[in-house]
PDB file of N, CA and C in Angstrom:
ATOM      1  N   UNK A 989       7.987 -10.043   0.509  1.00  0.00           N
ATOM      2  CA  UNK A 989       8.591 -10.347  -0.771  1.00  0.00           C
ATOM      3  C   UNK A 989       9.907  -9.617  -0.978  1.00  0.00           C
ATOM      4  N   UNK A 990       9.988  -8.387  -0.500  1.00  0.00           N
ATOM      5  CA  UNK A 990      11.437  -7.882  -0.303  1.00  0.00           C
ATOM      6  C   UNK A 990      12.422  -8.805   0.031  1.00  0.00           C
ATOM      7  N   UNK A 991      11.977  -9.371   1.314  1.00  0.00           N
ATOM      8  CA  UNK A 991      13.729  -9.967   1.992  1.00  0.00           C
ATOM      9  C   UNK A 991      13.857 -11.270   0.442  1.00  0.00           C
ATOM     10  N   UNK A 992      12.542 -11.756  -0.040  1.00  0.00           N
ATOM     11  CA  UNK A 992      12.910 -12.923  -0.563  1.00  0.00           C
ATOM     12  C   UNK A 992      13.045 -12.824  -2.324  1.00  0.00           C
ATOM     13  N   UNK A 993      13.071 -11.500  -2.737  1.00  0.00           N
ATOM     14  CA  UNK A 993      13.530 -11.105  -3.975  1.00  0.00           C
ATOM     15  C   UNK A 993      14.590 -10.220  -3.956  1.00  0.00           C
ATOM     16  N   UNK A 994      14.948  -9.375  -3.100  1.00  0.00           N
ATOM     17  CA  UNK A 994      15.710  -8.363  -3.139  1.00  0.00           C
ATOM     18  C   UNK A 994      16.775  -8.602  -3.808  1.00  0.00           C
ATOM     19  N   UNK A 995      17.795  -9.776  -3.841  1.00  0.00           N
ATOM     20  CA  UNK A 995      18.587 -10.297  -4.502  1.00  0.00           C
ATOM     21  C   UNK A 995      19.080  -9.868  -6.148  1.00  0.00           C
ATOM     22  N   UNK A 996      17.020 -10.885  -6.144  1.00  0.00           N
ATOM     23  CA  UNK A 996      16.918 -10.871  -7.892  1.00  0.00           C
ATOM     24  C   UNK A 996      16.984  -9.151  -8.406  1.00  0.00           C
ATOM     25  N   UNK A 997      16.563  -7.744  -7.674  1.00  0.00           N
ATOM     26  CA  UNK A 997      16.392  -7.066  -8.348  1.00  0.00           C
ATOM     27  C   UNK A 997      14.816  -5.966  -7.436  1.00  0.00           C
ATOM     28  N   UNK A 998      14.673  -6.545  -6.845  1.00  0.00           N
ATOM     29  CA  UNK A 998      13.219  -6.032  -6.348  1.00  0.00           C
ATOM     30  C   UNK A 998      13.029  -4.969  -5.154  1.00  0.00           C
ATOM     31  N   UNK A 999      12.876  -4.486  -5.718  1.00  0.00           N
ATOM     32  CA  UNK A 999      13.287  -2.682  -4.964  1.00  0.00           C
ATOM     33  C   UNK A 999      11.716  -2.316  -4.349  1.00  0.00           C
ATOM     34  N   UNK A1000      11.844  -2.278  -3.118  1.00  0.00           N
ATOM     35  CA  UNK A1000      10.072  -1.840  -2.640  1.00  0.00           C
ATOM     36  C   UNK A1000      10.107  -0.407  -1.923  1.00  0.00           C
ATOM     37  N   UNK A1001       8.826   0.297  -2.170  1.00  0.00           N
ATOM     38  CA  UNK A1001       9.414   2.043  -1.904  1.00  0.00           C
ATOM     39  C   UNK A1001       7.618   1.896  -1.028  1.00  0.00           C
ATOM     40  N   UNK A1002       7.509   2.436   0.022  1.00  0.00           N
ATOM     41  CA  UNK A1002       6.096   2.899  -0.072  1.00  0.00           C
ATOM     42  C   UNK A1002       6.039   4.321  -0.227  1.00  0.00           C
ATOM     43  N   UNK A1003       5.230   5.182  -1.080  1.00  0.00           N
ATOM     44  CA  UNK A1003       5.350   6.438  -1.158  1.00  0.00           C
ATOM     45  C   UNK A1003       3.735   7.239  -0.786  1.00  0.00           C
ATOM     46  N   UNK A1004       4.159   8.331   0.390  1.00  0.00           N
ATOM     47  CA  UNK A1004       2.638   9.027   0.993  1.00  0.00           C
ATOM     48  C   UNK A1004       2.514  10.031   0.195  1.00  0.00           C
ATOM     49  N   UNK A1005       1.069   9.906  -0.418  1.00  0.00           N
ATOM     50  CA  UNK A1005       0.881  11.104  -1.106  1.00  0.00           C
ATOM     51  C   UNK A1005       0.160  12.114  -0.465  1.00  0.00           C
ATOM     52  N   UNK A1006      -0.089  11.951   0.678  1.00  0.00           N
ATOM     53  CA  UNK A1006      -0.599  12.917   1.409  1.00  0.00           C
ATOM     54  C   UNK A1006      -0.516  12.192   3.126  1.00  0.00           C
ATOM     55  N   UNK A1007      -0.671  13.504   3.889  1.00  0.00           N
ATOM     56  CA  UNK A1007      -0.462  12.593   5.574  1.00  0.00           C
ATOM     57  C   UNK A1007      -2.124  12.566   5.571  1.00  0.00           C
ATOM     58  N   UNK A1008      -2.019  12.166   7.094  1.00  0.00           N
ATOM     59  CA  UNK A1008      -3.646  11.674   7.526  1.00  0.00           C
ATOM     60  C   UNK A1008      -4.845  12.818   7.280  1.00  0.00           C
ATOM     61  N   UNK A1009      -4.448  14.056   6.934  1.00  0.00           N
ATOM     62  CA  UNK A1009      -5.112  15.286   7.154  1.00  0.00           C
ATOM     63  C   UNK A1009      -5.064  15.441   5.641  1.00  0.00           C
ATOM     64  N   UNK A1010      -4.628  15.031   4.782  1.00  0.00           N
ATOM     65  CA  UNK A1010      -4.833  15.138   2.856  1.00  0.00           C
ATOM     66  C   UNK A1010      -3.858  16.364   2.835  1.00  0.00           C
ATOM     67  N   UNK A1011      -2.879  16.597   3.382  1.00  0.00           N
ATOM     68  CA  UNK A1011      -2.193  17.490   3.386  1.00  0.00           C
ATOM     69  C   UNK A1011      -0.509  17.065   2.531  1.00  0.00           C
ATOM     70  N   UNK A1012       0.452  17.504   1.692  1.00  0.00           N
ATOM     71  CA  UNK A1012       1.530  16.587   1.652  1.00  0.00           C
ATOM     72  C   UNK A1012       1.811  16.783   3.077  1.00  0.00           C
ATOM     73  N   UNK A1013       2.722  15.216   2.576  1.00  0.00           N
ATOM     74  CA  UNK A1013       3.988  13.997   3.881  1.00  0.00           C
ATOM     75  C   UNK A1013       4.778  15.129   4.595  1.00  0.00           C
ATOM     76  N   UNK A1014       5.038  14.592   5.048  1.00  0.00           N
ATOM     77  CA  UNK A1014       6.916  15.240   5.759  1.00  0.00           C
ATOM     78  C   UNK A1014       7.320  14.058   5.806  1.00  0.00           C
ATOM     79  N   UNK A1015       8.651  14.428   6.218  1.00  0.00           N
ATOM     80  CA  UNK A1015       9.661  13.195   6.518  1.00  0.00           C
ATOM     81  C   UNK A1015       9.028  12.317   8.016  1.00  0.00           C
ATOM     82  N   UNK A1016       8.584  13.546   8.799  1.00  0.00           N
ATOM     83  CA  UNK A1016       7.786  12.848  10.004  1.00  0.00           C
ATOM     84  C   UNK A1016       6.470  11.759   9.793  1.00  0.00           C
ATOM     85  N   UNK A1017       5.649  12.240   8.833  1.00  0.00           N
ATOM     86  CA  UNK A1017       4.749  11.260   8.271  1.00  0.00           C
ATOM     87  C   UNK A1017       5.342  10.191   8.037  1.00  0.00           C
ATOM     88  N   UNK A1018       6.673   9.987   6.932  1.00  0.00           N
ATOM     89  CA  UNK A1018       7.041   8.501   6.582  1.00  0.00           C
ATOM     90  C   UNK A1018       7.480   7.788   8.026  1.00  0.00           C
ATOM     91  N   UNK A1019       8.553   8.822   8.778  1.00  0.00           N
ATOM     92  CA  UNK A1019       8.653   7.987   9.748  1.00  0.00           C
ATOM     93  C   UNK A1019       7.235   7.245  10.916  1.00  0.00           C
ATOM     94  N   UNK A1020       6.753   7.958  10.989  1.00  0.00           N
ATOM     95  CA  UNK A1020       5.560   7.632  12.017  1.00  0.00           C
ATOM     96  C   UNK A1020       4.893   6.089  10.904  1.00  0.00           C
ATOM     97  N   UNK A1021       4.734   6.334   9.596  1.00  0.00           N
ATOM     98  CA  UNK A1021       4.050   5.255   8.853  1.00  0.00           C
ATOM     99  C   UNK A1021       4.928   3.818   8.680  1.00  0.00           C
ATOM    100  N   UNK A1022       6.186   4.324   9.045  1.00  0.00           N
ATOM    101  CA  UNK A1022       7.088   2.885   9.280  1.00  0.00           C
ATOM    102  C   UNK A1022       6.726   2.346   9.894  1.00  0.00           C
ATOM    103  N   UNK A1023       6.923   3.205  11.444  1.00  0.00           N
ATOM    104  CA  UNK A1023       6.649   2.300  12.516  1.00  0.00           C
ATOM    105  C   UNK A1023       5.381   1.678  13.092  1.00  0.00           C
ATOM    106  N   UNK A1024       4.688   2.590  12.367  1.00  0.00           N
ATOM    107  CA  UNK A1024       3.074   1.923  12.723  1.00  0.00           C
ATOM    108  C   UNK A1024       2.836   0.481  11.821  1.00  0.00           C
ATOM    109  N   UNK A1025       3.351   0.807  10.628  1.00  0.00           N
ATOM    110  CA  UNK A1025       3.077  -0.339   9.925  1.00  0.00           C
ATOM    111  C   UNK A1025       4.565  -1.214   9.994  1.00  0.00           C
ATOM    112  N   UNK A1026       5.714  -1.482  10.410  1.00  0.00           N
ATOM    113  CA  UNK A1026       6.701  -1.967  10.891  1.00  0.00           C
ATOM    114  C   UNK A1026       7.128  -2.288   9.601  1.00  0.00           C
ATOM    115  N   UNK A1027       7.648  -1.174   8.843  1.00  0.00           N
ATOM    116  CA  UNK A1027       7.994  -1.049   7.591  1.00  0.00           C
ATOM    117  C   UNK A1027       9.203  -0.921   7.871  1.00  0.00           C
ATOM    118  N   UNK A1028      10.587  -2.018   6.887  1.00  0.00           N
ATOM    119  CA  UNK A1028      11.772  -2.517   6.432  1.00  0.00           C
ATOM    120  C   UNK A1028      12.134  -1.370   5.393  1.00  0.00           C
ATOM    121  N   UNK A1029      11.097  -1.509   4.598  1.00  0.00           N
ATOM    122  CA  UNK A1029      11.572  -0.601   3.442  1.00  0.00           C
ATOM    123  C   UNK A1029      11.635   0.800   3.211  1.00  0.00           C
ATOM    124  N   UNK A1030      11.997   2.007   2.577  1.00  0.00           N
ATOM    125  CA  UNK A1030      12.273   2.895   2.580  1.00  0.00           C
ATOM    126  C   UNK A1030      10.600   3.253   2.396  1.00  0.00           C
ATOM    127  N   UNK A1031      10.346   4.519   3.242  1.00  0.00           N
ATOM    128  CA  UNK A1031       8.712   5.095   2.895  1.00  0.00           C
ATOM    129  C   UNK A1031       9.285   6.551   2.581  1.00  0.00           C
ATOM    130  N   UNK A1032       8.885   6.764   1.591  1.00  0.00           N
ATOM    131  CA  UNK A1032       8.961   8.331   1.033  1.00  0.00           C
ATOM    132  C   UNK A1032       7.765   9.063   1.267  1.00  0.00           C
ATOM    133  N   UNK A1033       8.449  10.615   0.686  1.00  0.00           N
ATOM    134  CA  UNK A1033       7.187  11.612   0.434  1.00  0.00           C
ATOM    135  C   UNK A1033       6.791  12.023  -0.559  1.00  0.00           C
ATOM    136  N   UNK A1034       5.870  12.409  -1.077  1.00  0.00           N
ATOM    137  CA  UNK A1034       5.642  12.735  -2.562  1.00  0.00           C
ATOM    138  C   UNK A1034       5.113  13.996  -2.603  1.00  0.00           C
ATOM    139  N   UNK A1035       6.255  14.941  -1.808  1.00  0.00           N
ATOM    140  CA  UNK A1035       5.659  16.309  -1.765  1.00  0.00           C
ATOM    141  C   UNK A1035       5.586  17.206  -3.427  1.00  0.00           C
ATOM    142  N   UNK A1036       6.001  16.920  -4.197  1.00  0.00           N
ATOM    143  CA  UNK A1036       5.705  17.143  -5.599  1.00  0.00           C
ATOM    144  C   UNK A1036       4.433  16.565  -6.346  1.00  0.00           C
ATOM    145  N   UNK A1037       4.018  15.596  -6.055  1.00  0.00           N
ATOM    146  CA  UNK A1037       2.946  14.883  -6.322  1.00  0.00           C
ATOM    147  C   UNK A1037       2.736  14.112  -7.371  1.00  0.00           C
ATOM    148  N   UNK A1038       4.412  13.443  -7.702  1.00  0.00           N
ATOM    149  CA  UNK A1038       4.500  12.920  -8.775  1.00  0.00           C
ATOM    150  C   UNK A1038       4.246  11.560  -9.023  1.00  0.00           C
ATOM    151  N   UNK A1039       3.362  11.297  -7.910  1.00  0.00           N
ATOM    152  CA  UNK A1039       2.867  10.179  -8.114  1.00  0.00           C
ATOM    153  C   UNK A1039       1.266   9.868  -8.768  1.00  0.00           C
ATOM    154  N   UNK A1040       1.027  11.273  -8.412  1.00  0.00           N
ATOM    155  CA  UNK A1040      -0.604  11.582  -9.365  1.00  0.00           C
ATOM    156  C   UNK A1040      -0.267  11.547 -10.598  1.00  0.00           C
ATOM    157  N   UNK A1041       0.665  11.939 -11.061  1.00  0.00           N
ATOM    158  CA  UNK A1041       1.029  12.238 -12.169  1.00  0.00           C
ATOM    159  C   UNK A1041       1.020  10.953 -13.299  1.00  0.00           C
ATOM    160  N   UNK A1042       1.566  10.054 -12.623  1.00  0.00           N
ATOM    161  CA  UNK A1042       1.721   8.783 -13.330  1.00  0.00           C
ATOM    162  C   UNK A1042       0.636   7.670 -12.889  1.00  0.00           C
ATOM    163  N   UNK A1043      -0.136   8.033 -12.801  1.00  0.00           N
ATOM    164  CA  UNK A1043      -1.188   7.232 -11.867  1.00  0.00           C
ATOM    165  C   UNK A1043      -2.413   6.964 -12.325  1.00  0.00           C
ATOM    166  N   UNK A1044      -2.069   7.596 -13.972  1.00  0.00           N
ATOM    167  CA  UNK A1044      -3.318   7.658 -15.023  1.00  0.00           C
ATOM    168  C   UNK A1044      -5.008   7.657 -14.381  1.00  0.00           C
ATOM    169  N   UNK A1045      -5.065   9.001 -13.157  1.00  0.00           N
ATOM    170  CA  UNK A1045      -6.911   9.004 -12.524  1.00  0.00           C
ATOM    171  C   UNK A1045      -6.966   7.732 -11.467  1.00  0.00           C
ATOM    172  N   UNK A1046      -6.028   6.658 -11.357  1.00  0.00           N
ATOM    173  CA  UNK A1046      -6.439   6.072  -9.673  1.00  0.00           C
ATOM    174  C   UNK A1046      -5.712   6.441  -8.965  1.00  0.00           C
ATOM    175  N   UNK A1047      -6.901   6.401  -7.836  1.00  0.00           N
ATOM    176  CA  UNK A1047      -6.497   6.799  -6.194  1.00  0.00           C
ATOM    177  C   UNK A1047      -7.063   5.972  -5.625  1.00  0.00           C
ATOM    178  N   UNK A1048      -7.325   4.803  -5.495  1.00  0.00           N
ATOM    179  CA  UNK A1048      -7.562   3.705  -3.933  1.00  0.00           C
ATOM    180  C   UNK A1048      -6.314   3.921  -3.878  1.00  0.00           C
ATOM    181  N   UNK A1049      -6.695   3.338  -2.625  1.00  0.00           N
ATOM    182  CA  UNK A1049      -5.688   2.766  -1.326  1.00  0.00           C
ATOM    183  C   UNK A1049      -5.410   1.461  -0.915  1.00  0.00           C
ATOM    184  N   UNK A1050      -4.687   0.583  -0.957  1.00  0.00           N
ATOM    185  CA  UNK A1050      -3.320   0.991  -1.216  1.00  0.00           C
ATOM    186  C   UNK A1050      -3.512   1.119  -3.375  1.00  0.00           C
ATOM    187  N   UNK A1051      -2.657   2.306  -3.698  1.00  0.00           N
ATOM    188  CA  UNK A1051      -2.276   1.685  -5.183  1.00  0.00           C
ATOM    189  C   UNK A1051      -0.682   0.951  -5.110  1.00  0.00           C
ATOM    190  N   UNK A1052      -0.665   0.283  -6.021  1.00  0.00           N
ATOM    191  CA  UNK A1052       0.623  -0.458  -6.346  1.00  0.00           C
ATOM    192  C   UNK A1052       0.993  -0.198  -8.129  1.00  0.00           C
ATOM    193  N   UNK A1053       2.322   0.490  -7.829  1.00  0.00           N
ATOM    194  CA  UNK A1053       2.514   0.652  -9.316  1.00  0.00           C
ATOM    195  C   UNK A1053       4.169  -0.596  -9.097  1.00  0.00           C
ATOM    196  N   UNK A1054       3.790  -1.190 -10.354  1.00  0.00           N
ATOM    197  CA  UNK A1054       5.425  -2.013 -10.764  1.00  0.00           C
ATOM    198  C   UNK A1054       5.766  -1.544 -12.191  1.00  0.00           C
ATOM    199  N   UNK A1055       6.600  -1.039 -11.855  1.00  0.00           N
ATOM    200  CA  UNK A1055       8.272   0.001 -12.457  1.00  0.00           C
ATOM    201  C   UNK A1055       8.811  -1.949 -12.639  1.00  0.00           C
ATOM    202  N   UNK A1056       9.734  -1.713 -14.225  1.00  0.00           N
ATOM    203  CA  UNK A1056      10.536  -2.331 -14.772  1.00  0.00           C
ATOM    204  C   UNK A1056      11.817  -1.928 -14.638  1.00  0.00           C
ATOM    205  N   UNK A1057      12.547  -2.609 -15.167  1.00  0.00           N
ATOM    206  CA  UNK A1057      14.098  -2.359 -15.051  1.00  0.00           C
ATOM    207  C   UNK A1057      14.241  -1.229 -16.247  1.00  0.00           C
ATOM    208  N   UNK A1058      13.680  -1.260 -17.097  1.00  0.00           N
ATOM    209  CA  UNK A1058      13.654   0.197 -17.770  1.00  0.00           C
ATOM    210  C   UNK A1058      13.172   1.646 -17.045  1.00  0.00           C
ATOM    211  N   UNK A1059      12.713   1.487 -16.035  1.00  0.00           N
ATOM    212  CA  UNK A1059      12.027   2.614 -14.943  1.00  0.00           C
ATOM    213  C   UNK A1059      10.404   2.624 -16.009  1.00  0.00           C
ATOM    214  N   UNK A1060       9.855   1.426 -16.201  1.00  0.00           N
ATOM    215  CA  UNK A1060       8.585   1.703 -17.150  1.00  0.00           C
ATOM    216  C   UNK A1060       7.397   1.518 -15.876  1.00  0.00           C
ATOM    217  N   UNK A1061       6.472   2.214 -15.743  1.00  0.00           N
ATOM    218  CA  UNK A1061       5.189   1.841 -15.060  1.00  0.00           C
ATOM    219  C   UNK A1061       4.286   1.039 -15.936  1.00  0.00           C
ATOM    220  N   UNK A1062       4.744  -0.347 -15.467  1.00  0.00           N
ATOM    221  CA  UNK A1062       4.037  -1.724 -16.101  1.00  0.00           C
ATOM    222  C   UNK A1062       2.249  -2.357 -15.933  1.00  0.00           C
ATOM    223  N   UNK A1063       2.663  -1.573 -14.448  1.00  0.00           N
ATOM    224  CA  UNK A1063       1.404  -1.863 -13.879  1.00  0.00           C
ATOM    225  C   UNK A1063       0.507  -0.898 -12.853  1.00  0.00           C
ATOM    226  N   UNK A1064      -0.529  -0.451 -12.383  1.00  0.00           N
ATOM    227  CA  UNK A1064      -0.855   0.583 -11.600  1.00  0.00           C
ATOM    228  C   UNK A1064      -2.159  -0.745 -11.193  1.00  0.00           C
ATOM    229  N   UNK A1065      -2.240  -0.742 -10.063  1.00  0.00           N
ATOM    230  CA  UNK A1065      -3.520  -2.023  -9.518  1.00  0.00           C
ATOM    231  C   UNK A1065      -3.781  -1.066  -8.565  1.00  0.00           C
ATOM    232  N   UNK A1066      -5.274  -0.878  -8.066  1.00  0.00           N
ATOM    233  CA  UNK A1066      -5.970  -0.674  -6.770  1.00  0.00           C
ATOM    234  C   UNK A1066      -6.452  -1.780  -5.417  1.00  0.00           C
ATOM    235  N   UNK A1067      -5.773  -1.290  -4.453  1.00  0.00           N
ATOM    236  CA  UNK A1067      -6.368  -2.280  -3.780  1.00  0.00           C
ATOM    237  C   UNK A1067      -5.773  -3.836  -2.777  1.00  0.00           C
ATOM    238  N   UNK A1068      -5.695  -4.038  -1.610  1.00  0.00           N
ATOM    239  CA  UNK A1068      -5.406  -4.886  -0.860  1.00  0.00           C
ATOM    240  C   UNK A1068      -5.625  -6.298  -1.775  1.00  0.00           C
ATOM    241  N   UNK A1069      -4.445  -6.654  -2.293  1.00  0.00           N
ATOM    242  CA  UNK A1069      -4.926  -8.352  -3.118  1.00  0.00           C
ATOM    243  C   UNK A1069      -4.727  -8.332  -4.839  1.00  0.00           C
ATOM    244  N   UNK A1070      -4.299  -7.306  -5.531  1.00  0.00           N
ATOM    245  CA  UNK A1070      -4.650  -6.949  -6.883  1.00  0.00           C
ATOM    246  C   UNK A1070      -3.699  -7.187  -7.427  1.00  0.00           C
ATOM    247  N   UNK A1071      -2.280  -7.124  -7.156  1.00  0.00           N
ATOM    248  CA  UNK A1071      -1.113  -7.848  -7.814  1.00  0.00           C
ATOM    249  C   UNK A1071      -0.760  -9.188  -6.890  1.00  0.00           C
ATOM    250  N   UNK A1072      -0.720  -9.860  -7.824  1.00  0.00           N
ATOM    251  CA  UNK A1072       0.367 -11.464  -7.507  1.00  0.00           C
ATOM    252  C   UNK A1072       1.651 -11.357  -7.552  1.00  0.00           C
ATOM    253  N   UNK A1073       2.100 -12.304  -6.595  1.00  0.00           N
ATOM    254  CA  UNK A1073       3.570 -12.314  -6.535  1.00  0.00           C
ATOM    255  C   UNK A1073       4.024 -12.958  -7.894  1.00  0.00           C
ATOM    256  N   UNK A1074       3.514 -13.426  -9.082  1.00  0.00           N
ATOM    257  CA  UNK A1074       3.554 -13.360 -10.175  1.00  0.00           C
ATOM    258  C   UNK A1074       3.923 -12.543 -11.067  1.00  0.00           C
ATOM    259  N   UNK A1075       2.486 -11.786 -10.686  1.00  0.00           N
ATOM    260  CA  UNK A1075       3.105 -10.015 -11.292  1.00  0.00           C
ATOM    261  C   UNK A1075       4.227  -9.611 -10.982  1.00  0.00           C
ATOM    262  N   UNK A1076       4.695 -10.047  -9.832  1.00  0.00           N
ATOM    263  CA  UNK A1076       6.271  -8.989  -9.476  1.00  0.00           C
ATOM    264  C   UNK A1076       7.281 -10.016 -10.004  1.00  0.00           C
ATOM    265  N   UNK A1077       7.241 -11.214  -9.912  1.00  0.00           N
ATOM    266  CA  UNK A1077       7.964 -11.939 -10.354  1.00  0.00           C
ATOM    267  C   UNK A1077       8.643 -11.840 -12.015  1.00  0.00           C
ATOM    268  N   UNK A1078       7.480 -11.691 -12.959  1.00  0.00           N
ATOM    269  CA  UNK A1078       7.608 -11.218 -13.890  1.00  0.00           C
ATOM    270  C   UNK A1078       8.626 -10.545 -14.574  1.00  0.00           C
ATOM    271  N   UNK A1079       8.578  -9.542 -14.038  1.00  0.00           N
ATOM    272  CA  UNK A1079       9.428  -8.356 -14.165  1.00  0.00           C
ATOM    273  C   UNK A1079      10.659  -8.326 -13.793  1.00  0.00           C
ATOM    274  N   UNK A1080      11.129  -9.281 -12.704  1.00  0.00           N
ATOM    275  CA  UNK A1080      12.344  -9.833 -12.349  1.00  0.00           C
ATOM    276  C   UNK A1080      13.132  -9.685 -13.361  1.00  0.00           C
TER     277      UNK A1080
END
């Protein structure tokens, strides 16, 4: 959905909140998680952990939060399948 929204506005980040060991990322974690998963988009670290923060108590895997053009967290979903390309569309 990146290559085919990016245009409109659609910014995709994956961010590790911890490496494989529950430890924080390094920069080596994001890189190794690109290439395993043959990730385009920028993968961060969340060595602050400011992604718990806004995450109102979920932790599956994958979570998906969609941020508005106001920087608002619109949405927080758990889970392989839980937002529609609807949902992102939306917000466009």
């Amino acid at each position: 959905m990146w290559t085919e929204y990016g245009d409109d506005g659609l910014v995709v980040l994956t961010v590790l909140t911890t490496d494989a060991d529950g430890n924080v990322p390094t920069g080596s974690d994001c890189r190794g998680w690109a290439q395993a998963y043959g990730s385009s988009h920028p993968v961060l670290a969340d060595d602050a952990g400011f992604s718990h923060a806004v995450m109102g108590g979920k932790y599956g895997y994958p979570l998906y939060m969609l941020v508005d053009r106001g920087m608002v967290v619109n949405t927080l979903a758990e889970g392989e399948g839980s937002i529609t390309e609807e949902d992102i569309v939306s917000l466009l």
